[in-house]
CSV table of C-alpha atoms in Angstrom, one decimal:
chain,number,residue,atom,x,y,z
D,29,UNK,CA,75.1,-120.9,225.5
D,30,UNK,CA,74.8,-118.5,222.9
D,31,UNK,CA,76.0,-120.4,219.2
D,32,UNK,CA,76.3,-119.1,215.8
D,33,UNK,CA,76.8,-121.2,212.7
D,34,UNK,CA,78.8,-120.4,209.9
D,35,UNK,CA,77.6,-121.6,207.1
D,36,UNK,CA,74.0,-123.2,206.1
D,37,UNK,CA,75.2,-125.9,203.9
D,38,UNK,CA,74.3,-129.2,205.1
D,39,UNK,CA,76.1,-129.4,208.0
D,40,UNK,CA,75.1,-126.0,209.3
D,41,UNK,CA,71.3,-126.2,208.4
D,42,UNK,CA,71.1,-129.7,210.3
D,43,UNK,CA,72.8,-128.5,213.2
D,44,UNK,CA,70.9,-125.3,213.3
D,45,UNK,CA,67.6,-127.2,212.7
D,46,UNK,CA,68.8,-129.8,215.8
D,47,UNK,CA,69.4,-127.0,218.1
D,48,UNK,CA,65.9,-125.6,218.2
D,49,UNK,CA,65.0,-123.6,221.5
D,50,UNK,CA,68.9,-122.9,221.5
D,51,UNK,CA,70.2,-119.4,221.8
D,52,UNK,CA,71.4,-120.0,217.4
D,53,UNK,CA,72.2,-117.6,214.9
D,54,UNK,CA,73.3,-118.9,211.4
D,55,UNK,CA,75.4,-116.7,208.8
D,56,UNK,CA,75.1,-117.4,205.1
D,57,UNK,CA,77.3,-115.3,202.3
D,58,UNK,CA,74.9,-115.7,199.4
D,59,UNK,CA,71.8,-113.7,199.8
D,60,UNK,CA,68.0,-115.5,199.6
D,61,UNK,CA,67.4,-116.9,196.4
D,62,UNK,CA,70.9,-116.8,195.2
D,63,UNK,CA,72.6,-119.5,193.3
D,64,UNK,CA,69.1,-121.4,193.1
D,65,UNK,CA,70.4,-123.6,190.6
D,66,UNK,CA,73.9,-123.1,191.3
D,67,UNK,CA,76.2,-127.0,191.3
D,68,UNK,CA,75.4,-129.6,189.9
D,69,UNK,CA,73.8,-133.2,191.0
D,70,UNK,CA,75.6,-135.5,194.1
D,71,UNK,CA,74.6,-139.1,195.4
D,72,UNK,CA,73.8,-139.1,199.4
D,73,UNK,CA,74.7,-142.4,201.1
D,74,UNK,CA,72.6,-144.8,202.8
D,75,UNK,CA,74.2,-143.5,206.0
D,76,UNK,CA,73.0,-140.1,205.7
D,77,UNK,CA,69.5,-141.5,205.2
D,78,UNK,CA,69.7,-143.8,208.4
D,79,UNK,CA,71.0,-141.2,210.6
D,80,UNK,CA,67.7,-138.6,209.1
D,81,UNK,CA,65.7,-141.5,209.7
D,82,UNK,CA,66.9,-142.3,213.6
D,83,UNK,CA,67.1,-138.2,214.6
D,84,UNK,CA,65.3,-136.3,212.1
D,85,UNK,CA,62.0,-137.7,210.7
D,86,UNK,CA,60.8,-134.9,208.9
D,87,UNK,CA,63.8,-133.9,206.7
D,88,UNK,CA,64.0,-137.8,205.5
D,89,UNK,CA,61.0,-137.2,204.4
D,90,UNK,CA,61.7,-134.4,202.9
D,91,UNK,CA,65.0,-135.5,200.9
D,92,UNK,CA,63.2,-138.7,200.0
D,93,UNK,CA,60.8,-136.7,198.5
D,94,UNK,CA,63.0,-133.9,196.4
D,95,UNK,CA,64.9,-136.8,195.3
D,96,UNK,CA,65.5,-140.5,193.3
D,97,UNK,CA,66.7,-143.6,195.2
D,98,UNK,CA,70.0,-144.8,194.8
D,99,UNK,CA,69.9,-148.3,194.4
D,100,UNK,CA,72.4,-150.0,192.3
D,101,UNK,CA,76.1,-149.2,191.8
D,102,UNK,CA,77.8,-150.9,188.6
D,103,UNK,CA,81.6,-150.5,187.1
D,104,UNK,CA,82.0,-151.0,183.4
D,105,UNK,CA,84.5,-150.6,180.8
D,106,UNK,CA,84.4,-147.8,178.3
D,107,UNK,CA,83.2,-150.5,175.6
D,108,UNK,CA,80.4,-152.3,177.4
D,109,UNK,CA,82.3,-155.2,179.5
D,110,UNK,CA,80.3,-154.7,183.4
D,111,UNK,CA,83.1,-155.5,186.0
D,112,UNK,CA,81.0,-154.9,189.2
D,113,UNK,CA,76.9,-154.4,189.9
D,114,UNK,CA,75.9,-154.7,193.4
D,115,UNK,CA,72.5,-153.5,195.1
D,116,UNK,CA,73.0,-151.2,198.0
D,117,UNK,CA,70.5,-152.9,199.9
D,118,UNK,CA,72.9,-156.3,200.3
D,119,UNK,CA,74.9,-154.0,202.3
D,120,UNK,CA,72.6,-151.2,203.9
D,121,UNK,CA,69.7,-150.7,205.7
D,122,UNK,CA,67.3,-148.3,202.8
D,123,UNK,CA,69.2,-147.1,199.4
D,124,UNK,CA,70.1,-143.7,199.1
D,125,UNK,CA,69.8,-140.7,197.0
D,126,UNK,CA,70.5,-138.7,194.0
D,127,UNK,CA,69.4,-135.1,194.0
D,128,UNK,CA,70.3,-131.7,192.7
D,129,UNK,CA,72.5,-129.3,195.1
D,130,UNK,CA,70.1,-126.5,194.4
D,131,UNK,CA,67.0,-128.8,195.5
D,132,UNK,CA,69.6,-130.3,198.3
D,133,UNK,CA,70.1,-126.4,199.6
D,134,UNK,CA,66.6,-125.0,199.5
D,135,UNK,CA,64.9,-128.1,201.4
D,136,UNK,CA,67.6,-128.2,204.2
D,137,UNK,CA,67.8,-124.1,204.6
D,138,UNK,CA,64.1,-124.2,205.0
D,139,UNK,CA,63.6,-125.1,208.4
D,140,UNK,CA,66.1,-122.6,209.7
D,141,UNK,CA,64.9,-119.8,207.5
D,142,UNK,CA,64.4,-117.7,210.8
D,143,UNK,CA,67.2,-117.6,212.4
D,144,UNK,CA,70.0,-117.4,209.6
D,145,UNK,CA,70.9,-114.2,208.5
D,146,UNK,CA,72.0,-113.9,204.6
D,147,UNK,CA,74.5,-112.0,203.1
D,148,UNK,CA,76.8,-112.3,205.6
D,149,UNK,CA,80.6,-113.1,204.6
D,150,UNK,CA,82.8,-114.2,207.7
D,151,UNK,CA,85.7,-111.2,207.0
D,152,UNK,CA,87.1,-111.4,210.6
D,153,UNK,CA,87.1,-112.9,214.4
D,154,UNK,CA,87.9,-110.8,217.8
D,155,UNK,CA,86.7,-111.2,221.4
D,156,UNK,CA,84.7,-109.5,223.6
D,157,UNK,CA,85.5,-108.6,227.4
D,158,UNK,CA,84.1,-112.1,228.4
D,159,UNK,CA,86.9,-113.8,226.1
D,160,UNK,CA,83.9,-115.0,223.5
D,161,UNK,CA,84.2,-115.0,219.8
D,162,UNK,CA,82.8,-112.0,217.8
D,163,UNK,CA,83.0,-112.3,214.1
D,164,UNK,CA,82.7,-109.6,212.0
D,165,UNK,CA,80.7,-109.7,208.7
D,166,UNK,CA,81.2,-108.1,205.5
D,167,UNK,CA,77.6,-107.3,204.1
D,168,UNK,CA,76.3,-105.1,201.2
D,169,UNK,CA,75.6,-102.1,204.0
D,170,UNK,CA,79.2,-103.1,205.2
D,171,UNK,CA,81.1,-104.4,208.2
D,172,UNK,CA,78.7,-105.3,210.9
D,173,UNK,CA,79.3,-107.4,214.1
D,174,UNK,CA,76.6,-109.1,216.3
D,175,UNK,CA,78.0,-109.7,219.4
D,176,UNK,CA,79.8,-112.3,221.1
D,177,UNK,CA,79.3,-116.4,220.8
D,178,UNK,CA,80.4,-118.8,223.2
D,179,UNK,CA,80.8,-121.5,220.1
D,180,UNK,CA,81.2,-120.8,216.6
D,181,UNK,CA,80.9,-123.5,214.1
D,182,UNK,CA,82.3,-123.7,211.1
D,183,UNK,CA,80.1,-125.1,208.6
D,184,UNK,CA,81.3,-123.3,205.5
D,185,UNK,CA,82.9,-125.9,203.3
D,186,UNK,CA,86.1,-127.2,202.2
D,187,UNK,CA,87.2,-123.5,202.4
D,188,UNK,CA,86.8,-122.6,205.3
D,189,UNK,CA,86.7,-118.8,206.3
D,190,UNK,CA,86.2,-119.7,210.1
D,191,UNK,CA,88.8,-122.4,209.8
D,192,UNK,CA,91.3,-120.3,208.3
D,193,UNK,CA,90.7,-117.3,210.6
D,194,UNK,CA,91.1,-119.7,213.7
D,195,UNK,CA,93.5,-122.1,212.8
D,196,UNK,CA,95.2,-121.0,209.7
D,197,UNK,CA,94.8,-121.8,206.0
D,198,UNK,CA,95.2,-125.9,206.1
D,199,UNK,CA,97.8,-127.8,204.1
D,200,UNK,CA,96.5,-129.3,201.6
D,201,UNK,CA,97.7,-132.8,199.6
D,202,UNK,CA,96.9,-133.2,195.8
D,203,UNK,CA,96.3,-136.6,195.0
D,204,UNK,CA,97.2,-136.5,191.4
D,205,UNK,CA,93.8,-136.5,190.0
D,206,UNK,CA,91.6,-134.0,188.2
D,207,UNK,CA,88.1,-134.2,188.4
D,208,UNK,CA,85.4,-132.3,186.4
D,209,UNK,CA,81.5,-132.1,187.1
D,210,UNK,CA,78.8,-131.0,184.4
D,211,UNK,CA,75.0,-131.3,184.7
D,212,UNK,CA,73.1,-132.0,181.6
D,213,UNK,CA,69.5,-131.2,181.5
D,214,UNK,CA,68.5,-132.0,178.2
D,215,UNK,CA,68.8,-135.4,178.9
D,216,UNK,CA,65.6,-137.4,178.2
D,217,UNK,CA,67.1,-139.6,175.8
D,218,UNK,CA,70.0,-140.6,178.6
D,219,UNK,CA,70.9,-144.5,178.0
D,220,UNK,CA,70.8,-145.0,181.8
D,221,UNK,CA,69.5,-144.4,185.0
D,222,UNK,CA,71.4,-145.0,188.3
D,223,UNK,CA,74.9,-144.5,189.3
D,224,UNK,CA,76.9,-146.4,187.4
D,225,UNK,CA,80.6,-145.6,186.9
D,226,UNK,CA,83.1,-146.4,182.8
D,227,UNK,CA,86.8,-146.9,182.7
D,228,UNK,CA,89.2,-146.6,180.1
D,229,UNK,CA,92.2,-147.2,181.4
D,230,UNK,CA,92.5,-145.3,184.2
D,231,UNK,CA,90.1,-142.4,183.5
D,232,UNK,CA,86.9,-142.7,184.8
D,233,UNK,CA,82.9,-141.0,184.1
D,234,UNK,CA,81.0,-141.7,186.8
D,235,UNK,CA,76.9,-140.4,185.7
D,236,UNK,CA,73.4,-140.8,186.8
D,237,UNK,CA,70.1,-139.1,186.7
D,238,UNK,CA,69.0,-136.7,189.1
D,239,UNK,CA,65.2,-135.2,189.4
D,240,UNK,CA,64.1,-132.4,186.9
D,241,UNK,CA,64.8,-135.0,184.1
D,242,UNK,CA,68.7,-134.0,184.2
D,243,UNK,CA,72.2,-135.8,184.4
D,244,UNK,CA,75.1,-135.5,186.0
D,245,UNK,CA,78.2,-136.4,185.2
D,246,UNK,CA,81.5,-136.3,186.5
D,247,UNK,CA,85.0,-137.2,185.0
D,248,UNK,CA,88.4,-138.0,186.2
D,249,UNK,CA,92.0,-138.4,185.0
D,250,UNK,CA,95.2,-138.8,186.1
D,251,UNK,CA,97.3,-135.5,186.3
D,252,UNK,CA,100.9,-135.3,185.7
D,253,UNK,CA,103.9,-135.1,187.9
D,254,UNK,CA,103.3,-131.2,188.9
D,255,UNK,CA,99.4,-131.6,189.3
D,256,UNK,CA,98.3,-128.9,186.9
D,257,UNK,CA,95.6,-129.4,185.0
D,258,UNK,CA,96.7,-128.8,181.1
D,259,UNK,CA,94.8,-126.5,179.3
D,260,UNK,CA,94.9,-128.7,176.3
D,261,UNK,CA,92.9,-131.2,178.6
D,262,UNK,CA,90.0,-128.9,178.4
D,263,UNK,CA,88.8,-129.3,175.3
D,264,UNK,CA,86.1,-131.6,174.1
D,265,UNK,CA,88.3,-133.8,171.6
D,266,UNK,CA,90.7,-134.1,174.6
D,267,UNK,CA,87.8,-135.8,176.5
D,268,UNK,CA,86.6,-137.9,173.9
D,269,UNK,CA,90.2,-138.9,173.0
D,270,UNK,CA,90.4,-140.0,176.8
D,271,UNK,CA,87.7,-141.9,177.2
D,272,UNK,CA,87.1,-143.5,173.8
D,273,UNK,CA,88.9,-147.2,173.9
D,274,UNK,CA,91.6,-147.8,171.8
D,275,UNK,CA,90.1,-151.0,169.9
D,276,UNK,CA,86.6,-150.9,170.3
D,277,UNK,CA,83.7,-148.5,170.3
D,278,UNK,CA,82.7,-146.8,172.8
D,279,UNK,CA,79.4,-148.5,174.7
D,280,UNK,CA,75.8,-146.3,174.3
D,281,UNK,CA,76.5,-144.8,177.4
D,282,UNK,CA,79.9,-143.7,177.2
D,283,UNK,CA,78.8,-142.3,173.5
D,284,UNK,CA,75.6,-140.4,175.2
D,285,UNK,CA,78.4,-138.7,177.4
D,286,UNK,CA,80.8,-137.8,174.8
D,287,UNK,CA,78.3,-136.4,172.8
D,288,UNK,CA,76.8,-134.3,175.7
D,289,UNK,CA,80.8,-133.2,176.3
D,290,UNK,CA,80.9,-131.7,173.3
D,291,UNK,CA,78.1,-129.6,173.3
D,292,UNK,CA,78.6,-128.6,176.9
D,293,UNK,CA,82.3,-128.5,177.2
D,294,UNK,CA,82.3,-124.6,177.9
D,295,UNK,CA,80.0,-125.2,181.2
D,296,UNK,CA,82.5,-127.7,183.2
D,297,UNK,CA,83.7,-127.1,186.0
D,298,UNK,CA,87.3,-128.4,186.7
D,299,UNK,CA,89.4,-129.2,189.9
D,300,UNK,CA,92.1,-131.1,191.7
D,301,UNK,CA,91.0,-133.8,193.9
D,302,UNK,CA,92.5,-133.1,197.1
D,303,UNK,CA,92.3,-133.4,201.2
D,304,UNK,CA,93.3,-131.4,204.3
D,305,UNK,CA,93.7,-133.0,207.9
D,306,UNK,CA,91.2,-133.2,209.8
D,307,UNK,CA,90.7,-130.1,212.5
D,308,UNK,CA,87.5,-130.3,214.7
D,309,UNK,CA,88.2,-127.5,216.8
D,310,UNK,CA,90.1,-124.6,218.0
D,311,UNK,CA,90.8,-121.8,220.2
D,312,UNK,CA,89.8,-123.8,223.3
D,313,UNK,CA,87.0,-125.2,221.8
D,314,UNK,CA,85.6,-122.1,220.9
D,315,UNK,CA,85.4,-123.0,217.0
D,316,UNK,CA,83.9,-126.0,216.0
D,317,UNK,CA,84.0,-127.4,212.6
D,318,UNK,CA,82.2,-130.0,210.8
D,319,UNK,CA,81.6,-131.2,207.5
D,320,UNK,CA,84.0,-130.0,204.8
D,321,UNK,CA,85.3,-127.3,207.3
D,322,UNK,CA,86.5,-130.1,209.4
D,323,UNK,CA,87.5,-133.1,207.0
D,324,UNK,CA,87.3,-132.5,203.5
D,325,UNK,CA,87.8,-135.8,201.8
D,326,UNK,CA,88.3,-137.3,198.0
D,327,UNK,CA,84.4,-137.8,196.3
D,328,UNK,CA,85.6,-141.3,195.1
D,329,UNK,CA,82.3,-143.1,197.6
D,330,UNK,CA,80.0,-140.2,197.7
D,331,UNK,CA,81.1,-139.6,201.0
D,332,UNK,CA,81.7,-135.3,201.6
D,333,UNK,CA,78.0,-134.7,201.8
D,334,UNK,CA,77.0,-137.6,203.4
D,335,UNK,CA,79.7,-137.1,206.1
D,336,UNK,CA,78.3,-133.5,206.3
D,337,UNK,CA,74.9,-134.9,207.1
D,338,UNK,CA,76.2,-137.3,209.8
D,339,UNK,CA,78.3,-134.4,211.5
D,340,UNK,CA,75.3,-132.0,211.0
D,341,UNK,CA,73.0,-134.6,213.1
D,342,UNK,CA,75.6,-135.6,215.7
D,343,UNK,CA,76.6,-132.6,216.5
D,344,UNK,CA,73.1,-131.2,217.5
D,345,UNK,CA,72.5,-134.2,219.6
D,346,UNK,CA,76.1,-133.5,221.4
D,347,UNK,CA,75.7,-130.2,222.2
D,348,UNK,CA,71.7,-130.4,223.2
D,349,UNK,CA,73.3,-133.4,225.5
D,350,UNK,CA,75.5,-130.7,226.9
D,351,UNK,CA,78.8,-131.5,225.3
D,352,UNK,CA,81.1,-129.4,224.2
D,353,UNK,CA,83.7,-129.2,221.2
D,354,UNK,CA,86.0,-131.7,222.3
D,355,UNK,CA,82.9,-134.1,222.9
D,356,UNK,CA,82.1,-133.9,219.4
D,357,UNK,CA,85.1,-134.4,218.4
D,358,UNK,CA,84.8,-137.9,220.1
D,359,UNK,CA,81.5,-139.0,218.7
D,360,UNK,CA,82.7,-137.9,215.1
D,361,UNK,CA,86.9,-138.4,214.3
D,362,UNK,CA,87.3,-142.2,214.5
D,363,UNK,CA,84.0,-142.6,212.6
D,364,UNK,CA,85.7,-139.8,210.0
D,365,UNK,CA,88.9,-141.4,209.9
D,366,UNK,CA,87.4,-144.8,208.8
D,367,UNK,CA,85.4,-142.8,206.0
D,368,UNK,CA,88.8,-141.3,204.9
D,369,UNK,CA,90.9,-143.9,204.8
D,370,UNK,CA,87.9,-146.2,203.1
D,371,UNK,CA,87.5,-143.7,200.6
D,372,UNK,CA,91.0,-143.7,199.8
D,373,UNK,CA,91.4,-147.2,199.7
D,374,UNK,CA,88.3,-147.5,196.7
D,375,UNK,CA,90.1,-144.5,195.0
D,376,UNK,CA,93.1,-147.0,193.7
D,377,UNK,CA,91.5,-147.4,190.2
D,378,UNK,CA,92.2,-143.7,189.2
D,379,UNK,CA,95.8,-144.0,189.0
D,380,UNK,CA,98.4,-146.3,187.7
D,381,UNK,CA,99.9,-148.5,188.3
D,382,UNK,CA,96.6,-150.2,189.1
D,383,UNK,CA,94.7,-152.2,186.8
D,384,UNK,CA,91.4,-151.6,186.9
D,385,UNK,CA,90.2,-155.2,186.3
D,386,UNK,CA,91.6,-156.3,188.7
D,387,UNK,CA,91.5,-153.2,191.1
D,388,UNK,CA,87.3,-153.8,190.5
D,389,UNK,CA,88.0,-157.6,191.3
D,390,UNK,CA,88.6,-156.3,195.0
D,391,UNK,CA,85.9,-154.8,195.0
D,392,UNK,CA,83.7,-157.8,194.8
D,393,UNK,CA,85.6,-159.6,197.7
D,394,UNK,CA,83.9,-160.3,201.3
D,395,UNK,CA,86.3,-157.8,203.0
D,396,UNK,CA,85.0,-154.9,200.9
D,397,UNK,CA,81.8,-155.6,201.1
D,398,UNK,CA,82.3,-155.7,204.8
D,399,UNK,CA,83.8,-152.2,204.6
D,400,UNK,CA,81.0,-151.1,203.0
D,401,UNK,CA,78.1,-152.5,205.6
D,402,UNK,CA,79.8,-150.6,208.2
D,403,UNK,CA,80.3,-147.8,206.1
D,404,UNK,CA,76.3,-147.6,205.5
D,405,UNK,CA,75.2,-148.8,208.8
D,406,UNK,CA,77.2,-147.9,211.4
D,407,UNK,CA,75.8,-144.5,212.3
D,408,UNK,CA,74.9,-143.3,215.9
């Protein structure tokens, strides 16, 4: 079977690393060495890290290495007042871990250095004679093809070029919420260290360190009736206006931030939290797709990556077993759909009506916690 992987983000490297002594070919639009330092920071689940520790030894290692536990997750108010502080390990197996994208990017795409080709932006799909997939490639030199694959997977993110080409462009649902991400890396004076996440109301910060002494920090708010983002949002006395509490100051932490908003406003980068239904394959089970491709998700747990790194792992594993699409699409969619709906459910505290007292409350109840055990454990 002759694959090729769109995509060497970290579903596509893992897969492509999994299927060594496999026919594989992996296509990646940037060229080598670009966007080095491109994103920002992320946190990667316990889950990730249990199924690297059960199937790939050496890139747990690896990310271990490149990156700082995570350990704790704590809720607090805007002034101070800590709702919720719980240690991952009461409800996983090993913490997990916060790292840069770049460093994330250049120790997974390492492995698989030989057989990915760079610079090679998905523009088309036909067939050859034997009915297999051909996808044609926009490159610097131009269009080139490279003969036909008897699975493509798409691995290329929440914008899928393979998706789009096979299935059509997915319908998307806004879910009210903007969210922005900045990384700070003057930050050796940072108040804080692990992820910890401040309310005011029902905007939200959500920060913590990452290696290379920098921070990152993400914001969210709730957007109004038509879902734009307002322009006058985008402005650094907007922020602070946002997250400053009405009748008290703001706590060291949340001051750090504000202060780091205003110096950096210019470099955030601003979206629409969003998802798309989940597709795992198409075209007979000729196009696979997995991570963001397949079931882009809201960030609210940390899950997009971490998802990416279970489907990555999984996959490789199905397909060296001698499965197919559709057998992937059984040892991955009911495991997705409980991530979705999960993340959803710990999303309630970024729009009204909820109260986020009390909407934090839940949070400290048995059944959650039991949600999130199986979340962190129950990997294959």
């Amino acid at each position: 079977m002759r694959i090729g992987i769109i995509g060497t983000g970290v579903a596509g490297s893992l897969l492509a690393e999994g299927l060594e002594g496999f026919d594989v070919t992996a296509f990646e639009r940037v060229a080598p060495g670009d966007q080095a330092e491109a994103g920002t920071g992320l946190n990667i689940g316990p889950n990730a890290l249990k199924a690297l520790r059960l199937n790939r030894t050496a890139r747990h290692a690896a990310l271990r290495a490149a990156s700082l536990p995570w350990q704790r997750w704590f809720i607090d108010l805007a002034d101070g007042t800590r709702l919720f502080n719980l240690d991952l390990r009461e409800v996983a197996e090993e913490p997990g871990v916060r790292i840069r994208w770049s460093e994330l990017y250049r120790l997974l795409r390492a492995p698989v250095a030989g057989c990915t080709r760079s610079a090679h932006a998905l523009e088309a799909l036909e067939e050859d004679a034997a009915g297999r997939l051909v996808p044609v490639f926009r490159t610097p030199g131009g269009l080139v093809r490279d003969g036909g694959f008897d699975l493509l997977v798409g691995a290329d993110g929440r914008y899928s070029r393979l998706r789009s080409l096979a299935a059509g462009e997915p319908e998307g649902t806004l879910l009210g919420v903007c969210i922005w991400r900045l990384l700070v890396t003057e930050a050796g004076d940072c108040p804080y260290d692990d992820y910890g996440q401040w309310f005011n109301g029902n905007a939200r910060l959500l920060s913590f360190r990452v290696p290379g002494g920098a921070v990152y920090i993400a914001g969210t708010f709730p957007l109004g009736i038509d879902r734009q983002i307002p322009d006058a949002m985008k402005t650094a006395a907007a922020q602070r206006a946002l997250f400053t509490p009405a009748d008290a100051p703001p706590c060291p932490a949340v001051a750090w931030m504000l202060a780091k908003i205003d110096a950096h406003v210019a470099e955030i980068h601003w979206a629409r939290s969003a998802i798309v239904p989940v597709l795992r394959h198409a075209l007979d089970g000729r196009a696979l797709f997995l991570g963001d491709a397949a079931q882009a998700m809201v960030p609210t747990l940390g899950q997009g990556a971490t998802q990416a790194v279970e489907c990555g792992v999984i996959a490789a594993n199905v397909l060296r077993a001698g499965g197919d699409a559709a057998a992937v699409a059984t040892a991955r969619d009911q495991r997705v759909e409980f991530v979705r709906q999960f993340s959803m459910e710990s999303s309630d505290t970024l729009l009204p009506p909820v109260d986020v007292q009390a909407g934090t409350a839940k949070k400290r109840q048995p059944d959650y916690l039991a949600k999130l055990r199986k979340l962190y454990t129950e990997v294959v």
